Coordinates of C-alpha atoms in Angstrom, one line a residue:
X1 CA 0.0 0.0 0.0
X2 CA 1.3 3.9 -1.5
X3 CA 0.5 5.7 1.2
X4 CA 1.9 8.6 -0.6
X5 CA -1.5 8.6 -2.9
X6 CA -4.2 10.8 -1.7
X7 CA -7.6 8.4 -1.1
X8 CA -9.5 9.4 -4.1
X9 CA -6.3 8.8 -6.6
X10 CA -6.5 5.1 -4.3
X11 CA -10.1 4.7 -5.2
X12 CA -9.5 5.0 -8.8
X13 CA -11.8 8.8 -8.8
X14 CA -10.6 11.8 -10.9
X15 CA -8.3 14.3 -8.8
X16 CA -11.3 16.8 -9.1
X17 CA -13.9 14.6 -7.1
X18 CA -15.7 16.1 -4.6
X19 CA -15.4 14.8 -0.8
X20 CA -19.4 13.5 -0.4
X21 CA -21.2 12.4 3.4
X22 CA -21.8 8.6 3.1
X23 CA -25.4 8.0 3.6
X24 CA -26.9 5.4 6.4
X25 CA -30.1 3.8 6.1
X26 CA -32.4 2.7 9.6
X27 CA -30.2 -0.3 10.2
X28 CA -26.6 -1.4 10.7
X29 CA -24.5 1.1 8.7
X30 CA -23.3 0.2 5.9
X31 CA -21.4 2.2 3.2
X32 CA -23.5 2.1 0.4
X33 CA -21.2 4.7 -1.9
X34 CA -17.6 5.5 -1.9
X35 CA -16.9 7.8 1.5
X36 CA -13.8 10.0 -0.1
X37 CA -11.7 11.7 2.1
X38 CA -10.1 15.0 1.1
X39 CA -6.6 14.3 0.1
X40 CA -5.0 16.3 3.1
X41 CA -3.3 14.8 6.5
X42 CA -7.2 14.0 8.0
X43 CA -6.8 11.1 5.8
X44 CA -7.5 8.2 7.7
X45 CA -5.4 6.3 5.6
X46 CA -2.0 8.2 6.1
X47 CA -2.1 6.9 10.0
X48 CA -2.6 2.9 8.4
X49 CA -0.6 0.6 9.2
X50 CA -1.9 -2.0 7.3
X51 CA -5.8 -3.3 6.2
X52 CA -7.1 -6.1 4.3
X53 CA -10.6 -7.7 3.6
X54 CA -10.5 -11.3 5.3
X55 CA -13.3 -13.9 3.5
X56 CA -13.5 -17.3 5.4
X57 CA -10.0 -16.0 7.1
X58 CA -8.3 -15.3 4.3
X59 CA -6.8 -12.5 3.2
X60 CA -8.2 -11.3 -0.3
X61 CA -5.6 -9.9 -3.0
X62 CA -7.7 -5.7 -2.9
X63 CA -6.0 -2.8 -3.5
X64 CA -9.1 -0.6 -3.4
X65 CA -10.0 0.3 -0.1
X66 CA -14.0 1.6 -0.8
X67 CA -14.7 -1.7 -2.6
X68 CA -13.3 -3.6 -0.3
X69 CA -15.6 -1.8 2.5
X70 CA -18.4 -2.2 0.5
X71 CA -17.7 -6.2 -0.2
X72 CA -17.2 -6.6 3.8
X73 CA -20.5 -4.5 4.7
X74 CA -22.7 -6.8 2.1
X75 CA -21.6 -9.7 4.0
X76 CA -18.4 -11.1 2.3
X77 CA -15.8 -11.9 5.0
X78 CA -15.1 -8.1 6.7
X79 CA -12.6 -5.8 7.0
X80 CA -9.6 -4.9 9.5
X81 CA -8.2 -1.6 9.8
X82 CA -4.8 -1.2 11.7
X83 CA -3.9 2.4 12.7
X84 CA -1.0 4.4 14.4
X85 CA -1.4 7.6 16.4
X86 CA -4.1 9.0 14.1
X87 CA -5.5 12.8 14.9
X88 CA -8.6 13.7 16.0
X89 CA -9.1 14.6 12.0
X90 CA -8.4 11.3 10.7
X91 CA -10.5 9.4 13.3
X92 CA -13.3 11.9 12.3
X93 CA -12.8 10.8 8.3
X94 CA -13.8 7.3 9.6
X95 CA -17.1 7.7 11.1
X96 CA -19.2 7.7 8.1
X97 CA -16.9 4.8 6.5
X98 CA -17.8 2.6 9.6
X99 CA -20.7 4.1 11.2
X100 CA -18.9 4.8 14.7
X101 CA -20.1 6.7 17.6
X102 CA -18.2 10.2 17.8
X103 CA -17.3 9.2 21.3
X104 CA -16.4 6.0 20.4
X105 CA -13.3 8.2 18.2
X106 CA -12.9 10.7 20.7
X107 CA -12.1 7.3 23.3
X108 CA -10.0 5.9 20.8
X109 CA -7.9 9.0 20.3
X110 CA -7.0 9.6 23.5
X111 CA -3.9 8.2 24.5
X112 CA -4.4 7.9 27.9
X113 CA -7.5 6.5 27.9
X114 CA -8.4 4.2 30.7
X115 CA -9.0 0.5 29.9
X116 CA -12.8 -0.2 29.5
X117 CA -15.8 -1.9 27.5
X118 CA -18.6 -0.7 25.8
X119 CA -21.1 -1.4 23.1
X120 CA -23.3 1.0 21.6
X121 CA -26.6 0.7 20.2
X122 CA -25.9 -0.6 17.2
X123 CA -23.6 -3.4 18.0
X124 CA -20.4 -2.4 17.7
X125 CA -17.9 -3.3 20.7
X126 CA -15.3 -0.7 22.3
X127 CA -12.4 -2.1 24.4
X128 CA -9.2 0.2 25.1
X129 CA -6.5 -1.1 27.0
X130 CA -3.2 -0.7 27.9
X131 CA 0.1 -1.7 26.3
X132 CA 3.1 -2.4 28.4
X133 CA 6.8 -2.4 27.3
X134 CA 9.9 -3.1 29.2
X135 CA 13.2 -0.4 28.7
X136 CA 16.1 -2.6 28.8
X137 CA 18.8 -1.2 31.3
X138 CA 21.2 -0.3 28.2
X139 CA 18.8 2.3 26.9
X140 CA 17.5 3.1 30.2
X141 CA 18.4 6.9 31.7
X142 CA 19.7 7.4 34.7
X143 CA 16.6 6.8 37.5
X144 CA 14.8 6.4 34.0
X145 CA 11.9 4.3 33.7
X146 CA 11.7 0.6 33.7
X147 CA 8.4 0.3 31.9
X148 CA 6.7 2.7 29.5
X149 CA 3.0 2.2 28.8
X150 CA 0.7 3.0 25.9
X151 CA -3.0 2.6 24.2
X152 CA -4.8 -0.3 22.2
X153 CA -8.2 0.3 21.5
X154 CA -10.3 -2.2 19.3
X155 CA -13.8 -1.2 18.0
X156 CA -15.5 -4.3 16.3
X157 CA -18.5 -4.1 14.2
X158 CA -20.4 -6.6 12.3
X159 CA -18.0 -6.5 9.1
X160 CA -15.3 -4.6 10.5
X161 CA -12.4 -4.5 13.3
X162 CA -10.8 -1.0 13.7
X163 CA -7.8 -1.2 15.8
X164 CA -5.5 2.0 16.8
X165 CA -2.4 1.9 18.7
X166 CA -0.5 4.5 20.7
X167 CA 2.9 4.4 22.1
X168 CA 5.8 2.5 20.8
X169 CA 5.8 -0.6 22.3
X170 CA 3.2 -3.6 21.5
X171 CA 2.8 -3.5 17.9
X172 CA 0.2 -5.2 16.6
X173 CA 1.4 -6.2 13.4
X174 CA 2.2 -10.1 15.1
X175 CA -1.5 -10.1 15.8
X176 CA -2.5 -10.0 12.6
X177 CA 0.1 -12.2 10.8
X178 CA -0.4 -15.2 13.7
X179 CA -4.5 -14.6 12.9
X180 CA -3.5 -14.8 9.4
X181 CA -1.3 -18.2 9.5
X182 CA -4.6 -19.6 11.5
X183 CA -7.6 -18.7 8.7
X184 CA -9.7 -21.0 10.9
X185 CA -9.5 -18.5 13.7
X186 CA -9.8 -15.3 11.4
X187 CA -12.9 -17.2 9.9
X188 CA -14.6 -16.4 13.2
X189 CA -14.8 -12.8 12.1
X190 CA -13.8 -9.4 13.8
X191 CA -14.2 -11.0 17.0
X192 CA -11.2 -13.1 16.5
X193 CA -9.4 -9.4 16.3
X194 CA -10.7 -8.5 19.5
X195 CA -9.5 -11.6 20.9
X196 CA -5.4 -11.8 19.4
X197 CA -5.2 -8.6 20.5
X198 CA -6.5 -9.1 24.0
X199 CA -4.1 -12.3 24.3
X200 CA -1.2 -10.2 22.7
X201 CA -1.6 -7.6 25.0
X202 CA -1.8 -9.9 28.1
X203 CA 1.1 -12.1 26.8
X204 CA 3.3 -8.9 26.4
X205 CA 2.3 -8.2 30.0
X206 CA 3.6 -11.6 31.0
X207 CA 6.4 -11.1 29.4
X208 CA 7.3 -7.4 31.3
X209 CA 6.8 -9.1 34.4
X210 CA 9.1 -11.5 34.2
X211 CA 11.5 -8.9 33.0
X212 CA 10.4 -6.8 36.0
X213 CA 11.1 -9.9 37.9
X214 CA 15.1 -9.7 37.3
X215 CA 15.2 -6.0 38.4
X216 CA 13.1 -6.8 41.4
X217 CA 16.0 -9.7 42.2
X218 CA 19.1 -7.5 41.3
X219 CA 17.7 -4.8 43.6
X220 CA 16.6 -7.3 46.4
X221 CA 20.1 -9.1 46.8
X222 CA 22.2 -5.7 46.4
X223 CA 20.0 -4.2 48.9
X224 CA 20.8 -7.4 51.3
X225 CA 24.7 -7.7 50.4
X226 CA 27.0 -7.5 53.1
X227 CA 28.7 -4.0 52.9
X228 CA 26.0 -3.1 50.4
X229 CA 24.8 0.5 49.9
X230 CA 21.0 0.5 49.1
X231 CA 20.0 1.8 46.1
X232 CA 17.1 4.0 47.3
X233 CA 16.5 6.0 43.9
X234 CA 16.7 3.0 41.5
X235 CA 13.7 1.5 44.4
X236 CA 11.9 4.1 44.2
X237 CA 11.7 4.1 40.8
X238 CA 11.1 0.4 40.5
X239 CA 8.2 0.9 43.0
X240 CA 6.2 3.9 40.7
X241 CA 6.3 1.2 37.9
X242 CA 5.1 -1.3 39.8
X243 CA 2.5 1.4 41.1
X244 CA 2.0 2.0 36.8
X245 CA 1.4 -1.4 36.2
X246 CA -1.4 -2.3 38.6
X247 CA -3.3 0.7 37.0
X248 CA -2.8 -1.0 33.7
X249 CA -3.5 -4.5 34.6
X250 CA -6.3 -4.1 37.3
X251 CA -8.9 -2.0 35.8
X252 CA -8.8 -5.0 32.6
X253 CA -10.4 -7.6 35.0
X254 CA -14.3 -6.7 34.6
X255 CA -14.3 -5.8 30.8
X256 CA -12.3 -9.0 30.1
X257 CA -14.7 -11.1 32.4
X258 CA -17.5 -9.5 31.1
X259 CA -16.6 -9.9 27.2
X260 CA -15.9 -13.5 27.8
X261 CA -19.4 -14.3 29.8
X262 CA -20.7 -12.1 26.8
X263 CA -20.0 -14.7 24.6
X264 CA -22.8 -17.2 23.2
X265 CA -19.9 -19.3 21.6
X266 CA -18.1 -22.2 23.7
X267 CA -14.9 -22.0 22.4
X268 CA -14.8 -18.5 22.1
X269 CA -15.5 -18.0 26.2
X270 CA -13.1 -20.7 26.7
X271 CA -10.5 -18.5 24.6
X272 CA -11.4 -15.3 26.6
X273 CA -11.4 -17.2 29.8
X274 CA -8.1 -18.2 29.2
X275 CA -7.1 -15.0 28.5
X276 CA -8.8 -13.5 31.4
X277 CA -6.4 -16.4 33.7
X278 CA -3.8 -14.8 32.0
X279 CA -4.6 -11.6 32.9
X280 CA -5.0 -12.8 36.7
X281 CA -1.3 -14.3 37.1
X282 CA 0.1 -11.2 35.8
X283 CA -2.3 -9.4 38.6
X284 CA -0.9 -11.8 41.3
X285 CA 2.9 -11.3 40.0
X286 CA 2.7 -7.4 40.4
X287 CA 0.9 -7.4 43.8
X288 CA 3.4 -9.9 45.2
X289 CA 6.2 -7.7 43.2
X290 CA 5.2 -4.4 44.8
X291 CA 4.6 -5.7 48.2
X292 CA 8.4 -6.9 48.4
X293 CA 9.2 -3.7 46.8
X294 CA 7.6 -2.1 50.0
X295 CA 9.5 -4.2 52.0
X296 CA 12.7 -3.9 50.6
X297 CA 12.2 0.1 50.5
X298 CA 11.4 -0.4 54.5
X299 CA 14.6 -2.2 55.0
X300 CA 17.0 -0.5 52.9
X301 CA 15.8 3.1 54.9
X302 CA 16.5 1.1 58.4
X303 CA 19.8 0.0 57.0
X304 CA 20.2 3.8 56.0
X305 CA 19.1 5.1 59.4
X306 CA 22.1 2.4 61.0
X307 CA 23.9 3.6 58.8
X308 CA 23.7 7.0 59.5
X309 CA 23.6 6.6 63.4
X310 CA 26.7 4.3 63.2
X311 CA 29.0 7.5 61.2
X312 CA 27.6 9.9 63.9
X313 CA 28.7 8.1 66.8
X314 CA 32.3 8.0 64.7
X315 CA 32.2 11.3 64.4
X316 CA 31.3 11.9 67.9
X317 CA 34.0 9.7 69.4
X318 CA 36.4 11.5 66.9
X319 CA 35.2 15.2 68.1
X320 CA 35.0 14.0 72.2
X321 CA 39.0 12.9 71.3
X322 CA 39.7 15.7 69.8
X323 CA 37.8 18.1 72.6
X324 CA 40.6 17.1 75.0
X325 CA 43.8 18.5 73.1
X326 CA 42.0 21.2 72.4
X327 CA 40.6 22.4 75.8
X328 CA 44.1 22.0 77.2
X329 CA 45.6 24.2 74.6
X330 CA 42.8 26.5 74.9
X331 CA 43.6 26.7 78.4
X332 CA 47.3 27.3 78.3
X333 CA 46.8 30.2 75.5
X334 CA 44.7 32.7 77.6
X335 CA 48.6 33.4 78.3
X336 CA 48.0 34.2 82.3
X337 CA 51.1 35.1 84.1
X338 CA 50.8 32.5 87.0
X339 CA 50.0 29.2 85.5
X340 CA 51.3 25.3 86.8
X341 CA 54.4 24.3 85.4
X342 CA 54.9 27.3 83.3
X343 CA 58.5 28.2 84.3
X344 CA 59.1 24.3 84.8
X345 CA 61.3 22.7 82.0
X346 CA 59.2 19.5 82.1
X347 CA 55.9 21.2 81.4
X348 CA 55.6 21.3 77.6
X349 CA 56.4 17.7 77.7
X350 CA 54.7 16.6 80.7
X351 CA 50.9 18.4 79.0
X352 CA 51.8 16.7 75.7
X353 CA 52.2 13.5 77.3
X354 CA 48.7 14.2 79.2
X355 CA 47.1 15.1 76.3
X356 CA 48.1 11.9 74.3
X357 CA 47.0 9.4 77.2
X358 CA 43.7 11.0 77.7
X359 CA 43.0 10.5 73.9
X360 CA 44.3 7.0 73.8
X361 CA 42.5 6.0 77.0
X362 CA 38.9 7.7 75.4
X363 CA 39.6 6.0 72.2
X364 CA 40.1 2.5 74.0
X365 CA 37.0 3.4 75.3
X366 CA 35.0 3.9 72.5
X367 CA 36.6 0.9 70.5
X368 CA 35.5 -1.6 73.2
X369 CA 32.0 0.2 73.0
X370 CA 31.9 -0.4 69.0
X371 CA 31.8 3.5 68.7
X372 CA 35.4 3.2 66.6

């Protein structure tokens, strides 16, 4: 697919066509005449990743994206539309092509929308959810962070399957050639869509864990390690992803539940079902991973607090050793005429030698007291 070729030059129409409003009759929508987008960034088609028309799940050899609509929309196999950070503009250009609720495009523009499920009146199913990607520690700033999420929305109609992505990680190109080297599962229809990306999604969450996992280790055993010095930043950090990643994975529970009880189809529920166990292990890893973070961030600010008290009590030992000296000398340099053992030619000596065996007899002290 040229996606340097405006949409009317795709659907074959003379550069001096006219955009025109695709017209719906009472029922499902269906787009009856070519909906022509004007040839400007709003076209839909210059955020596509990739689309195809899918008969009996396979993929049919189109190159014109109207007639392929209309083939899906009469009932020949339907139609799957991959997109990537599209604008508000070219969401709009899609409404009339697929009949979609304008809040339904508002949702799926939003790249922080929050995971849910809907279906509107006519049918058509809304999930968002989010995508989860690990930063390996080569690439990683500084107190950077360790996961970076983004958005996967799916609306599914009766003879379509609209997917947009947001965010670099979690492409969803896999999805559609592992749906496409199983045409039994594709033959399902758009709901297999929803479904690979719901299992691709949960399987790249799997997958973050288990990298989290090895972080969650490395910081655990440096933070034990004799003569270790706690890496309080790097846990902190650890412990807002971790924070990140229960508001990504917890909110999926319902809609995921409630799609798979939605469906009339055995096999299907037993495919989101599995999904939705899935979906539950990764919800038990991050709990368990966050509570040891909390622990380990509890135990690596005692072992700071020892830390701390034990240098202060060096340094008060040092300064009580060093108090003695200097009070003597203090004394002796108020420079008073009549003063022991000024005139005497053992007194400089004689103080010196006070002096060091009042520090050596305070710093046996403190040694045997584990102060030194």
């Amino acid at each position: 697919m040229n996606l340097h070729f405006s949409l009317p030059t795709r659907l074959g129409l003379a550069s001096s066509f006219r955009p025109v409003q695709l017209r719906r009759t009472p029922g499902p929508a269906t787009p009856a005449s070519p909906v022509v987008i004007d040839p400007t960034p709003a076209d839909p088609l210059l955020a596509a990743i990739d689309w195809g028309l899918y008969v009996d799940g396979q993929r049919q050899p189109v190159s014109d994206f109207a007639s392929a609509c209309r083939a899906a929309a009469t009932g020949d196999g339907f139609m799957w539309l991959g997109l990537f950070e599209p604008t508000a503009a070219q969401l709009d250009g899609l409404r009339d092509v697929f009949g979609l609720h304008p809040l339904a495009l508002e949702d799926a523009g939003n790249s922080r929308q929050r995971p849910k499920l809907e279906r509107y009146e006519d049918g058509t199913l809304f999930l968002s959810l989010r995508t989860l990607g690990y930063v390996d520690s080569d690439v990683r700033d500084e107190g950077g962070e360790i996961v970076q999420t983004g958005t996967a929305t799916v609306l599914v109609g009766r003879w379509f399957a609209l997917t947009v992505r947001h965010g670099r990680y979690a492409p969803l190109q896999p999805v559609r050639r592992s749906l496409e080297a199983r045409p039994e599962q594709l033959a399902r229809g758009p709901i297999a869509v929803l479904h690979g990306v719901i299992d691709s999604v949960v399987d790249d969450y799997l997958r973050v864990a288990d990298e989290v996992a090895e972080d969650v280790e490395e910081i655990e055993s440096h933070a034990f390690a004799v003569g270790g010095t706690p890496q309080v930043e790097r846990i902190y950090q650890l412990k807002r992803d971790l924070i990140e990643m229960k508001r990504t994975v917890a909110p999926l529970h319902a809609p995921l539940r409630k799609l798979a009880e939605a469906q009339e189809d055995g096999d299907l529920r037993q495919y989101f079902l599995d999904v939705h166990d899935h979906l539950e292990q990764v919800r038990e890893q991050v709990g368990s991973y966050d509570e040891l973070m909390s622990s380990i961030l509890q135990a690596a600010v005692a072992r700071l607090s020892v830390a701390e008290n034990e240098d202060m009590r060096k340094i008060s030992a040092w300064v009580a050793i060093a108090a003695v000296p200097t009070m003597i000398a203090g004394i002796y340099g108020m420079n008073f005429e009549f003063m022991p053992e000024l005139s005497s030619p053992w007194g400089y000596p004689l103080v010196l030698s006070g002096m060091a065996a009042v520090c050596l007899l305070l710093y046996r002290n403190f040694r045997r007291q584990r102060w030194l």
